[in-house]
mmCIF file of C-alpha atoms and ligand atoms in Angstrom:
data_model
loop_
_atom_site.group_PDB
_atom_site.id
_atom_site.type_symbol
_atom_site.label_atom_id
_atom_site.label_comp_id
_atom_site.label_asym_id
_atom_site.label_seq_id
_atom_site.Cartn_x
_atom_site.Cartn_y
_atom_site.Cartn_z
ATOM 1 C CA UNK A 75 115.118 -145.207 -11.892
ATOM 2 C CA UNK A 76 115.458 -141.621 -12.747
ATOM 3 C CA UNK A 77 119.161 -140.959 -12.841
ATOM 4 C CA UNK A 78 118.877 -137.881 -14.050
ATOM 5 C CA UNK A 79 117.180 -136.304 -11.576
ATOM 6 C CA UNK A 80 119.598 -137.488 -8.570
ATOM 7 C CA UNK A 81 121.568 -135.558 -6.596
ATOM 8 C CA UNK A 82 124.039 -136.823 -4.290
ATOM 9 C CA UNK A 83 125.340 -135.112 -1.004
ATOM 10 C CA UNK A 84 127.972 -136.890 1.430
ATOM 11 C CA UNK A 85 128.635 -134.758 4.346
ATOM 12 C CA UNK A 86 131.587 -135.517 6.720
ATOM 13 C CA UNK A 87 134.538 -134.929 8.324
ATOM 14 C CA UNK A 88 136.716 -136.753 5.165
ATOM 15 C CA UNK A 89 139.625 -138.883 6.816
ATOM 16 C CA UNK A 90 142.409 -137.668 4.615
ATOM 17 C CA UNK A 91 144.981 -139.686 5.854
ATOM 18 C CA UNK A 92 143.069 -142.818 5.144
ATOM 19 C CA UNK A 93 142.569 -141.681 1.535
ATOM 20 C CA UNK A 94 145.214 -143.288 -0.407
ATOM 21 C CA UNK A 95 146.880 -144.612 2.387
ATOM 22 C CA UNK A 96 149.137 -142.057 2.110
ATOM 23 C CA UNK A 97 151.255 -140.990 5.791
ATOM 24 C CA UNK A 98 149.030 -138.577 8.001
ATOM 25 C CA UNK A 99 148.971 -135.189 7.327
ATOM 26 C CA UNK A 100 150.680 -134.386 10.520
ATOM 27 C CA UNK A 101 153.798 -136.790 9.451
ATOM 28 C CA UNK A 102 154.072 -135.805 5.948
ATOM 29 C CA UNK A 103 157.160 -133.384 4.764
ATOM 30 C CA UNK A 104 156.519 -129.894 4.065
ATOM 31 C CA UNK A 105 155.619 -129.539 0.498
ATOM 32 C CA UNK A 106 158.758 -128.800 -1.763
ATOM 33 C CA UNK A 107 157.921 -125.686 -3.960
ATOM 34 C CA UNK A 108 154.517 -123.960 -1.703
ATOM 35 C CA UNK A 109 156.466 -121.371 0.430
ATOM 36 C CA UNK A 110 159.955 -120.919 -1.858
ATOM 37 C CA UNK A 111 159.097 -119.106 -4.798
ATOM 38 C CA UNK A 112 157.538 -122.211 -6.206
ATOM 39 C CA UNK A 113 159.008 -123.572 -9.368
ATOM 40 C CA UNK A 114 158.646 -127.427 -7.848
ATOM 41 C CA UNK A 115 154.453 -126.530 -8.229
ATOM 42 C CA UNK A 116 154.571 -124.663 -10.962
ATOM 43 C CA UNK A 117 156.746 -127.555 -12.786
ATOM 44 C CA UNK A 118 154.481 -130.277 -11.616
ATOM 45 C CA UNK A 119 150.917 -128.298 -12.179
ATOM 46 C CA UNK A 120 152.057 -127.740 -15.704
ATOM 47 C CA UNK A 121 152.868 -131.215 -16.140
ATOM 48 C CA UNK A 122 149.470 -132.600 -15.334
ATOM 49 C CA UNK A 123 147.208 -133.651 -18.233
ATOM 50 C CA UNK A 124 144.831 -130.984 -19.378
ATOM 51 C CA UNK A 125 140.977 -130.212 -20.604
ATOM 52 C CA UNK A 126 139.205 -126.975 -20.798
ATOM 53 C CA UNK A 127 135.599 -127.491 -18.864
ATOM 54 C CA UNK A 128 132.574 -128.243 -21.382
ATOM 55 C CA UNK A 129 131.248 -125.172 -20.486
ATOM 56 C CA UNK A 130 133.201 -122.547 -18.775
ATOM 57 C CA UNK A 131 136.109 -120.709 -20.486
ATOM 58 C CA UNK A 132 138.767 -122.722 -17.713
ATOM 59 C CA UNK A 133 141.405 -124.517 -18.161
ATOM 60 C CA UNK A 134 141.211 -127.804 -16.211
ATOM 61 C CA UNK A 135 144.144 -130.267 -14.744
ATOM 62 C CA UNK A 136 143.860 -133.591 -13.838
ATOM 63 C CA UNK A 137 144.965 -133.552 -9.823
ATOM 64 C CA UNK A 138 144.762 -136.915 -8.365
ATOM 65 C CA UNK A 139 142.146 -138.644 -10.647
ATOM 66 C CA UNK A 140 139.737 -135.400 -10.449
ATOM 67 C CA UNK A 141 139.478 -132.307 -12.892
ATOM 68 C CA UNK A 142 140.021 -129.007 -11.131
ATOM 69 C CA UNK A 143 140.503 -125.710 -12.259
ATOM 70 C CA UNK A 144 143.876 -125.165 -12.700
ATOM 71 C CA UNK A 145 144.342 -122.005 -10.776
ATOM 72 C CA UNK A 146 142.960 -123.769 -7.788
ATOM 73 C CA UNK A 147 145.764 -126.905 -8.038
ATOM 74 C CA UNK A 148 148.582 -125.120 -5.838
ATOM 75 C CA UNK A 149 145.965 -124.552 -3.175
ATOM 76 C CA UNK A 150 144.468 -128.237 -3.580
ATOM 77 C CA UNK A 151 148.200 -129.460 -3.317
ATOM 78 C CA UNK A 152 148.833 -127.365 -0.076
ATOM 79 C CA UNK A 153 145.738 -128.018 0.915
ATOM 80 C CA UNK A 154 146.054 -132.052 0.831
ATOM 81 C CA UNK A 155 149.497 -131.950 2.535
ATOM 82 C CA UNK A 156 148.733 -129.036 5.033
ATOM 83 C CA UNK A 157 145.629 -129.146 6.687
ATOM 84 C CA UNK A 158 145.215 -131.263 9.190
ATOM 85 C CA UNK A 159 141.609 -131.953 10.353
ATOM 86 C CA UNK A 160 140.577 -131.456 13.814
ATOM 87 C CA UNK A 161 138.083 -134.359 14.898
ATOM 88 C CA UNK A 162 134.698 -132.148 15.031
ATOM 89 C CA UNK A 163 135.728 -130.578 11.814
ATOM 90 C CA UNK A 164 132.906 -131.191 9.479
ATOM 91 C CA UNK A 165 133.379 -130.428 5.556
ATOM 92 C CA UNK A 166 130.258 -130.706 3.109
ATOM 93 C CA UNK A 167 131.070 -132.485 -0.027
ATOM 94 C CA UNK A 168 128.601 -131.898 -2.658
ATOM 95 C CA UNK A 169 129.185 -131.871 -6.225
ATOM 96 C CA UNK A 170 127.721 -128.536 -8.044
ATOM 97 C CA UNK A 171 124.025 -128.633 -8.902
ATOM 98 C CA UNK A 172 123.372 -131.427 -6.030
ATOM 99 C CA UNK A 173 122.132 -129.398 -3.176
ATOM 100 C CA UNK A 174 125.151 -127.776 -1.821
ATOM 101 C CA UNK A 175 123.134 -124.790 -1.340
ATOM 102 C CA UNK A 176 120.665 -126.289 1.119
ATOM 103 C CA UNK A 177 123.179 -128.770 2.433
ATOM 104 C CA UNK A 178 125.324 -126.010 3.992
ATOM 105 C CA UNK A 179 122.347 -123.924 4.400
ATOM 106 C CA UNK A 180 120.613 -127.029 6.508
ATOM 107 C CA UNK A 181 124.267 -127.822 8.656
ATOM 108 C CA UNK A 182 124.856 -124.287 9.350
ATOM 109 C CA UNK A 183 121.499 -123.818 10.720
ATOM 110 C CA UNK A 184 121.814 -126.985 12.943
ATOM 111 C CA UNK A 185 125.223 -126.674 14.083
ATOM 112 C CA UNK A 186 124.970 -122.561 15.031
ATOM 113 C CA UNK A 187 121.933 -123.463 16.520
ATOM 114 C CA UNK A 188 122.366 -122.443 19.946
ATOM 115 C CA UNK A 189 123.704 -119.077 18.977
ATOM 116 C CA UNK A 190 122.129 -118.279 16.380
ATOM 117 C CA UNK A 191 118.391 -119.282 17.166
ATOM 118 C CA UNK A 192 115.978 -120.663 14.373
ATOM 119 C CA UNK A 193 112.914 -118.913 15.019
ATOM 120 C CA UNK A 194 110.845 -120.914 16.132
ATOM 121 C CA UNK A 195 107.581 -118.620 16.817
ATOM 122 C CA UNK A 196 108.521 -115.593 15.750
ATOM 123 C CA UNK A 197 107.754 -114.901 11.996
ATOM 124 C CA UNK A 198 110.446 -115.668 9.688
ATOM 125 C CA UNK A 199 111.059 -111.591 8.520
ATOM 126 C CA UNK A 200 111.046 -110.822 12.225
ATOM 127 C CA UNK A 201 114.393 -113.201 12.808
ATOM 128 C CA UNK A 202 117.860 -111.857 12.851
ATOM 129 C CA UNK A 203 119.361 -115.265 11.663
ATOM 130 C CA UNK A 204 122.509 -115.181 9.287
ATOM 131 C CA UNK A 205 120.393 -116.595 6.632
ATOM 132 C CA UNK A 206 118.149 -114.014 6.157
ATOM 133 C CA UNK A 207 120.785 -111.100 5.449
ATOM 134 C CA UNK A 208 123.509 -113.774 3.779
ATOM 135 C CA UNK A 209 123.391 -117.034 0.882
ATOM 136 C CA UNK A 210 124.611 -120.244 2.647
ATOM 137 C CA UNK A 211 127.864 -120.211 0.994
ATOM 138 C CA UNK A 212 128.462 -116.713 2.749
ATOM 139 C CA UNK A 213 128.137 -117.813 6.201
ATOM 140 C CA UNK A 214 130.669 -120.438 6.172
ATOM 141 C CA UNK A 215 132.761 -118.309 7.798
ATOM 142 C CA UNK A 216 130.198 -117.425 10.634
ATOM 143 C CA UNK A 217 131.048 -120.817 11.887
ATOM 144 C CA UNK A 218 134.776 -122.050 13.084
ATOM 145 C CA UNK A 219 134.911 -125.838 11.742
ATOM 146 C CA UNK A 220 132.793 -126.071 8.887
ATOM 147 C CA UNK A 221 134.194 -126.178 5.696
ATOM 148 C CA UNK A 222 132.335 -126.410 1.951
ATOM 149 C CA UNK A 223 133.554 -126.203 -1.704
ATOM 150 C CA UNK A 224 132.636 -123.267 -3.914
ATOM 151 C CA UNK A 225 129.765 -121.163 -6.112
ATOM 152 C CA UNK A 226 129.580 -122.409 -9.104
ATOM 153 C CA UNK A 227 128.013 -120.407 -12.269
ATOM 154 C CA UNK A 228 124.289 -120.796 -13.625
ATOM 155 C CA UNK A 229 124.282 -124.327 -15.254
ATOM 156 C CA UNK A 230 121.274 -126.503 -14.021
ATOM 157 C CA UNK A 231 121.687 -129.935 -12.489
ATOM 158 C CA UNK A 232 120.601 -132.002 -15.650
ATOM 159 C CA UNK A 233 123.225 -129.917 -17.764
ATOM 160 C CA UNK A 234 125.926 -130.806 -15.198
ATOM 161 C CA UNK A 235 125.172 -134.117 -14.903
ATOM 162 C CA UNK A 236 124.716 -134.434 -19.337
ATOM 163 C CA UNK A 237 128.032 -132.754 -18.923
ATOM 164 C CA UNK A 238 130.183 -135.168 -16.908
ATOM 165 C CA UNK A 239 129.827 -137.979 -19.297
ATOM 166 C CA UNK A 240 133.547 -138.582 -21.011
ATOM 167 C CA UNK A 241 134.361 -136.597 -23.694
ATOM 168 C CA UNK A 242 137.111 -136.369 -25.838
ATOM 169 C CA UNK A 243 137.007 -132.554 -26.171
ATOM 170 C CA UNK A 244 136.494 -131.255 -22.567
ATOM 171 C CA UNK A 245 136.070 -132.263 -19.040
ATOM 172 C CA UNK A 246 133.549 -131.177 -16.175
ATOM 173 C CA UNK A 247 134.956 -129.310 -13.265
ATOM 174 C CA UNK A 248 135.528 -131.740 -10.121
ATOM 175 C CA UNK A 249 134.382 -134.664 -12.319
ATOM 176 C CA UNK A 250 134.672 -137.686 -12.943
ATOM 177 C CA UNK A 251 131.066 -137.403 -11.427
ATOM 178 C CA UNK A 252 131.232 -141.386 -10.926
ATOM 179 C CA UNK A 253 134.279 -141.509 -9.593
ATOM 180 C CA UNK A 254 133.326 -138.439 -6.817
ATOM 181 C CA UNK A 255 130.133 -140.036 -5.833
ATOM 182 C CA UNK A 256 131.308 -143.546 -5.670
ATOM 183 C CA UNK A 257 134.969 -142.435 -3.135
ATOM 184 C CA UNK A 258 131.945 -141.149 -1.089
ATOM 185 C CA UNK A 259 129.980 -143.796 -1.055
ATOM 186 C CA UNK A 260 132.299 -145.803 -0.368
ATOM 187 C CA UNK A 261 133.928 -144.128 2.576
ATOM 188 C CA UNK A 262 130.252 -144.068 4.173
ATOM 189 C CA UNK A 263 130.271 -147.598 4.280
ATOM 190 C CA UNK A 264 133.948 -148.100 5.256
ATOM 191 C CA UNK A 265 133.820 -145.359 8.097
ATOM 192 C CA UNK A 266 130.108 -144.210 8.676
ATOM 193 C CA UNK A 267 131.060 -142.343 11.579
ATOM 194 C CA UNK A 268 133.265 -140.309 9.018
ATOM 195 C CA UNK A 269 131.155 -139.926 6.551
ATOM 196 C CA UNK A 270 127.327 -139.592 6.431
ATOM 197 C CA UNK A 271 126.258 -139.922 2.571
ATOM 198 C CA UNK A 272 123.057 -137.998 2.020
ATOM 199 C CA UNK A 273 120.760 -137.813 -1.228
ATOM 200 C CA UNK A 274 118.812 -135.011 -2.377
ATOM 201 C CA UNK A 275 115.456 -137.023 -3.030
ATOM 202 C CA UNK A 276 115.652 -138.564 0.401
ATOM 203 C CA UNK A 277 116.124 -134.810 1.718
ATOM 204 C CA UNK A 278 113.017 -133.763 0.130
ATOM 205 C CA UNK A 279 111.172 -136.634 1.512
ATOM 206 C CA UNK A 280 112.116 -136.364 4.854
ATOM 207 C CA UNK A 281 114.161 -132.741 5.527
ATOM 208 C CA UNK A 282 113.068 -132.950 9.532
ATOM 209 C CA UNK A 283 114.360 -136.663 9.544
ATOM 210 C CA UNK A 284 117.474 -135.927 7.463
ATOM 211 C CA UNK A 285 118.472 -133.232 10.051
ATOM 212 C CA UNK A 286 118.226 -134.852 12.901
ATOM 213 C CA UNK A 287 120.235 -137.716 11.597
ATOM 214 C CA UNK A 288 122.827 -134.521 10.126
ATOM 215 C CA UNK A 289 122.502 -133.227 13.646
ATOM 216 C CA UNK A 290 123.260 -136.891 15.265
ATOM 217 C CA UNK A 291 126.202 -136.871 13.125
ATOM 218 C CA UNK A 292 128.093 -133.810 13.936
ATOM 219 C CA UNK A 293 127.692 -134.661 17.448
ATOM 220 C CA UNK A 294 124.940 -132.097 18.059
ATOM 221 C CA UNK A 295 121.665 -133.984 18.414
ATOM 222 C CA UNK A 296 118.691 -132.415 19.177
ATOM 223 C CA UNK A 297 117.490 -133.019 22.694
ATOM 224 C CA UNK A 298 113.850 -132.934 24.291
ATOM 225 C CA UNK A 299 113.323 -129.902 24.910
ATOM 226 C CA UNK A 300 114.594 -128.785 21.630
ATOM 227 C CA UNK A 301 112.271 -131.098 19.659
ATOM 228 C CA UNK A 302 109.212 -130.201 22.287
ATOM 229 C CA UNK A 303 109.608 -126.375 21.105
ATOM 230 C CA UNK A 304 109.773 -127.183 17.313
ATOM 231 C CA UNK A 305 113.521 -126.554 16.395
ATOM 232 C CA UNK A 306 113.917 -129.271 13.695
ATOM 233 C CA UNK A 307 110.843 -128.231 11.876
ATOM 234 C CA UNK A 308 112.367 -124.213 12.853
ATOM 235 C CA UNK A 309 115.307 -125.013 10.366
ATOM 236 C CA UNK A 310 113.657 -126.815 7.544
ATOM 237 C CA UNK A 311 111.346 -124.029 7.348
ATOM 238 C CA UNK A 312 113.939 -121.442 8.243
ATOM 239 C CA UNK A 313 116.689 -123.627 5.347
ATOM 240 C CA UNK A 314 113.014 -124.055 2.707
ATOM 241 C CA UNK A 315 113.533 -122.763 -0.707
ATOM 242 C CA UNK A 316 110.603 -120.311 -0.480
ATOM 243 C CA UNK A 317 112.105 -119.124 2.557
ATOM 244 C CA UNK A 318 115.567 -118.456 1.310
ATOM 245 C CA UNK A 319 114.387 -116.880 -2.375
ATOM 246 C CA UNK A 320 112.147 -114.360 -0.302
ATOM 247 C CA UNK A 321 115.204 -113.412 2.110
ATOM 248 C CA UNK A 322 117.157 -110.024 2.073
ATOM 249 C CA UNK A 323 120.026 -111.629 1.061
ATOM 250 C CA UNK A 324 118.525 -113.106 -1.975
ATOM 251 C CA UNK A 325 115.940 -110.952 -3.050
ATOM 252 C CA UNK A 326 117.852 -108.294 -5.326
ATOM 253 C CA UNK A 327 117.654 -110.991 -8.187
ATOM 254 C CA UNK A 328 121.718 -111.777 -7.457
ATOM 255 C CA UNK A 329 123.167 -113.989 -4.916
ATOM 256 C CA UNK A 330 126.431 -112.366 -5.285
ATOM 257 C CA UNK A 331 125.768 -109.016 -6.757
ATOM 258 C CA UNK A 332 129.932 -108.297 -7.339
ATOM 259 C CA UNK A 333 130.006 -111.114 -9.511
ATOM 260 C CA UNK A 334 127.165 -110.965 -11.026
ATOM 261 C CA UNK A 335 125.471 -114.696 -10.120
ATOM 262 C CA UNK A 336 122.039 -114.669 -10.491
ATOM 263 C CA UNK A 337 119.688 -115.891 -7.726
ATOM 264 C CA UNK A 338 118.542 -118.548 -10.091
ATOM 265 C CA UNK A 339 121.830 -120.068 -9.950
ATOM 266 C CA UNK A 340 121.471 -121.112 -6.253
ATOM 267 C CA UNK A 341 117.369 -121.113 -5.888
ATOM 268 C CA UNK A 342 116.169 -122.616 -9.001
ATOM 269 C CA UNK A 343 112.979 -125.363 -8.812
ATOM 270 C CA UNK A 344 114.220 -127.802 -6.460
ATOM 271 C CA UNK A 345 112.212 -130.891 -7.761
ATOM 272 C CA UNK A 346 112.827 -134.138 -8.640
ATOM 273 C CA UNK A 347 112.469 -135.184 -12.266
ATOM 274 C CA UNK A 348 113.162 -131.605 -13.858
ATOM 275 C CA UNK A 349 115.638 -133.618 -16.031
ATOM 276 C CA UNK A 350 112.777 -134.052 -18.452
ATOM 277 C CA UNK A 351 112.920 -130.647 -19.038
ATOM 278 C CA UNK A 352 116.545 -130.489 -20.388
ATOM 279 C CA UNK A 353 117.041 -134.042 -21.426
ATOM 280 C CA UNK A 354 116.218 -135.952 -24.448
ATOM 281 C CA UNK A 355 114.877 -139.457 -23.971
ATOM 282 C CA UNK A 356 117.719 -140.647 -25.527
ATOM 283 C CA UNK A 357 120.163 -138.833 -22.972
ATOM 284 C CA UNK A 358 118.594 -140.125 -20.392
ATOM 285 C CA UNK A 359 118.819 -143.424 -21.593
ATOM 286 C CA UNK A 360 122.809 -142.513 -21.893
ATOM 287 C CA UNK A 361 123.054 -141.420 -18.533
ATOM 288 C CA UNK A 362 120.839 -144.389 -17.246
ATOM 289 C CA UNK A 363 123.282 -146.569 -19.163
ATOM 290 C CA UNK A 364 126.639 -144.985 -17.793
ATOM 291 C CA UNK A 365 124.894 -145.274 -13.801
ATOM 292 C CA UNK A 366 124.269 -148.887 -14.354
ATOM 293 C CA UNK A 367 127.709 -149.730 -15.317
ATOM 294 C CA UNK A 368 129.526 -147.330 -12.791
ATOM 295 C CA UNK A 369 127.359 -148.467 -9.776
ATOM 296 C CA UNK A 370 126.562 -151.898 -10.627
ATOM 297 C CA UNK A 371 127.939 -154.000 -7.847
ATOM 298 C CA UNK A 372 128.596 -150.953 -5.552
ATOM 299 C CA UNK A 373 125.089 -151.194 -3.493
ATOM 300 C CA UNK A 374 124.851 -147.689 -4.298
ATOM 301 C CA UNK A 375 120.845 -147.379 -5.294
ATOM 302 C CA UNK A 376 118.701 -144.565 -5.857
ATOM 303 C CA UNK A 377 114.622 -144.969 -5.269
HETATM 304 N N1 LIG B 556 116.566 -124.611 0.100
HETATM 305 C C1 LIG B 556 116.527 -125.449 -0.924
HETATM 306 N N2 LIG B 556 115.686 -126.508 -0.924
HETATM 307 C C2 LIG B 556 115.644 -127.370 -1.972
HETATM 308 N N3 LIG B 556 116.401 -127.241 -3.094
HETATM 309 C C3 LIG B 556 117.242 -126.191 -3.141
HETATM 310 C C4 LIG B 556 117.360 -125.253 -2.069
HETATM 311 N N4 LIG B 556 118.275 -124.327 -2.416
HETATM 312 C C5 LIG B 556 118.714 -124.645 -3.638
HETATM 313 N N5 LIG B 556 118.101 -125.768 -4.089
HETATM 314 C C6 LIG B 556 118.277 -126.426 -5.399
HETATM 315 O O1 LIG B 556 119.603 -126.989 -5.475
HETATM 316 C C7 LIG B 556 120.092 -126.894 -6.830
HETATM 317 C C8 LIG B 556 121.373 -126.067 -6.863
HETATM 318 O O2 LIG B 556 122.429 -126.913 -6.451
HETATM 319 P P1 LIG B 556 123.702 -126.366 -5.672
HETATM 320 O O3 LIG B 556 123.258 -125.619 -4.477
HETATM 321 O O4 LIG B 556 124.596 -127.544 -5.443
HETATM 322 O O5 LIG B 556 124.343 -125.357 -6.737
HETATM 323 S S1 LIG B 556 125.811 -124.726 -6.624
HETATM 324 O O6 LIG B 556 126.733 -125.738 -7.177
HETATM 325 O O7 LIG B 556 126.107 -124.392 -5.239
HETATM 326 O O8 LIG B 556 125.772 -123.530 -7.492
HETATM 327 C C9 LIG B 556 118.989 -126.218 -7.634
HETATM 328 O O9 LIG B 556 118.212 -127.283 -8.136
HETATM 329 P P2 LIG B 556 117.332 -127.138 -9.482
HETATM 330 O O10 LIG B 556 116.119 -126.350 -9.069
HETATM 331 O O11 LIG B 556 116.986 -128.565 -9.860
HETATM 332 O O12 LIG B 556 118.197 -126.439 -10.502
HETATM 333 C C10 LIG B 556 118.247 -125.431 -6.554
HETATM 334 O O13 LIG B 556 116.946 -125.060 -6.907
#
């Protein structure tokens, strides 16, 4: 098995009430602190254990079992007692380095399908699509109801992955990475019409069958006539990573020019097995190690 070279991708609307068994969002009392000046949340993000990241300058804090930057906790808190999901909501969960990219690249596409057409004859450069003029992660907010997390900087999946081991010194961002992938993977076999777990190798295998069963999902399948005039095969080619390093959006070497990310952070190889290239055989034996005790007796397998 080559753990290293996995990446994992649950999509989903997340139940959040079901969670922790928590009371609903809707029933829960307003958050003490958010809207009054907020010493409560200042007092209680200060009070959470801390890490800086393994390799960012940040300061991390341990929210609810998960490292996150700790500038982002007060809007994590708000967020968890705030927002209350509507039922087509969909939110793609992916940790950094696991696909996000083409994940939200691949459900945008699908789900703003019938406004914004994937061509489907007329040459890519000709098309006036979103994708072509924006990265993925910009046009989130083209579409009402989806929701993903955010960019992270130029670290490659095998580094992120070498990176989320425990350490006594630092953390990783959003990690535990076991502990992320297996409240997924477990919520996709609790509530599968919830959550629809998703793996980057089976993606590559099969990126028209993955989107139809995306599309299935979010309540959008394709019908007939759609899959008589070629629009599944539209947005794989129209989501591909030739495609999207060749678009105007991408093409002046930065994906987000103001902040100076580099295009290679986003569109890098998009293979499996790279992880040769950045891990030692003994690191991978590590890793391979670390996967067989977090997942043994989950059923969660990678081919
Ligand atoms: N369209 C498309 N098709 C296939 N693969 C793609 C695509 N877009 C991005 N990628 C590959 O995904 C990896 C980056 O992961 P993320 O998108 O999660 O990165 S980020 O956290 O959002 O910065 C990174 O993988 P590696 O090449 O292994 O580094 C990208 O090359």
């Amino acid at each position: 098995m080559a753990t290293a070279g996995i990446s994992f991708s649950p999509v989903g609307p997340v139940p959040f009430e079901d969670v922790d068994g928590e009371l609903p969002a809707s029933e829960r009392p307003a958050p003490e602190g958010i809207d009054d000046g907020d010493d409560h949340l200042a007092d209680m993000v200060s009070s959470l254990p801390s890490k800086m990241e393994v390799n960012l300058p940040l300061k991390l804090r341990l929210y609810r079992g998960f490292w996150l930057a700790e500038i982002h906790v007060p809007a994590a808190v708000a967020l968890r007692r705030r927002f209350v999901p509507r039922p087509d909501d969909v939110i793609v969960a992916s940790l950094p380095k696991c696909g996000t990219t083409w994940l939200i690249a691949l459900t945008f596409a699908t789900m703003a399908r019938h406004v914004h057409h994937p061509p489907t004859s007329a040459p890519a450069s000709a098309s006036s699509h979103p994708l072509h003029r924006l990265n993925p992660h910009q046009c989130l907010p083209f579409l009402e109801g989806l929701f993903a997390p955010v960019l992270m900087p130029d670290v490659s999946f095998a580094e992120t992955l070498e990176s989320y081991r425990d350490d006594d010194g630092g953390a990783k961002i959003y990690g535990p990475f076991w502990d992320h992938i297996l409240g997924y993977w477990h919520a996709s076999t609790e509530v599968p019409d919830n959550v629809l777990f998703l793996r980057y190798e089976e993606l590559l295998r099969d990126p028209a069958g993955n989107v139809r069963k995306m599309a299935r999902f979010v309540g959008l399948p394709f019908s007939e006539a759609e899959e008589e005039a070629g629009t599944v095969e539209a947005i794989v080619e129209l989501c591909s990573l030739d495609r999207m390093r060749g678009f105007e959006a991408n093409r002046t070497g930065y994906v987000d020019a103001q902040r100076k990310i580099p295009r290679e952070t986003l569109f890098r190889k998009g293979v499996v097995g790279d992880w040769v290239n950045h891990m030692t055989p003994e690191m991978a034996r590590r890793v391979d190690d670390i996967v067989a005790d977090k997942f043994s007796g989950t059923g969660l397998t990678f081919k």
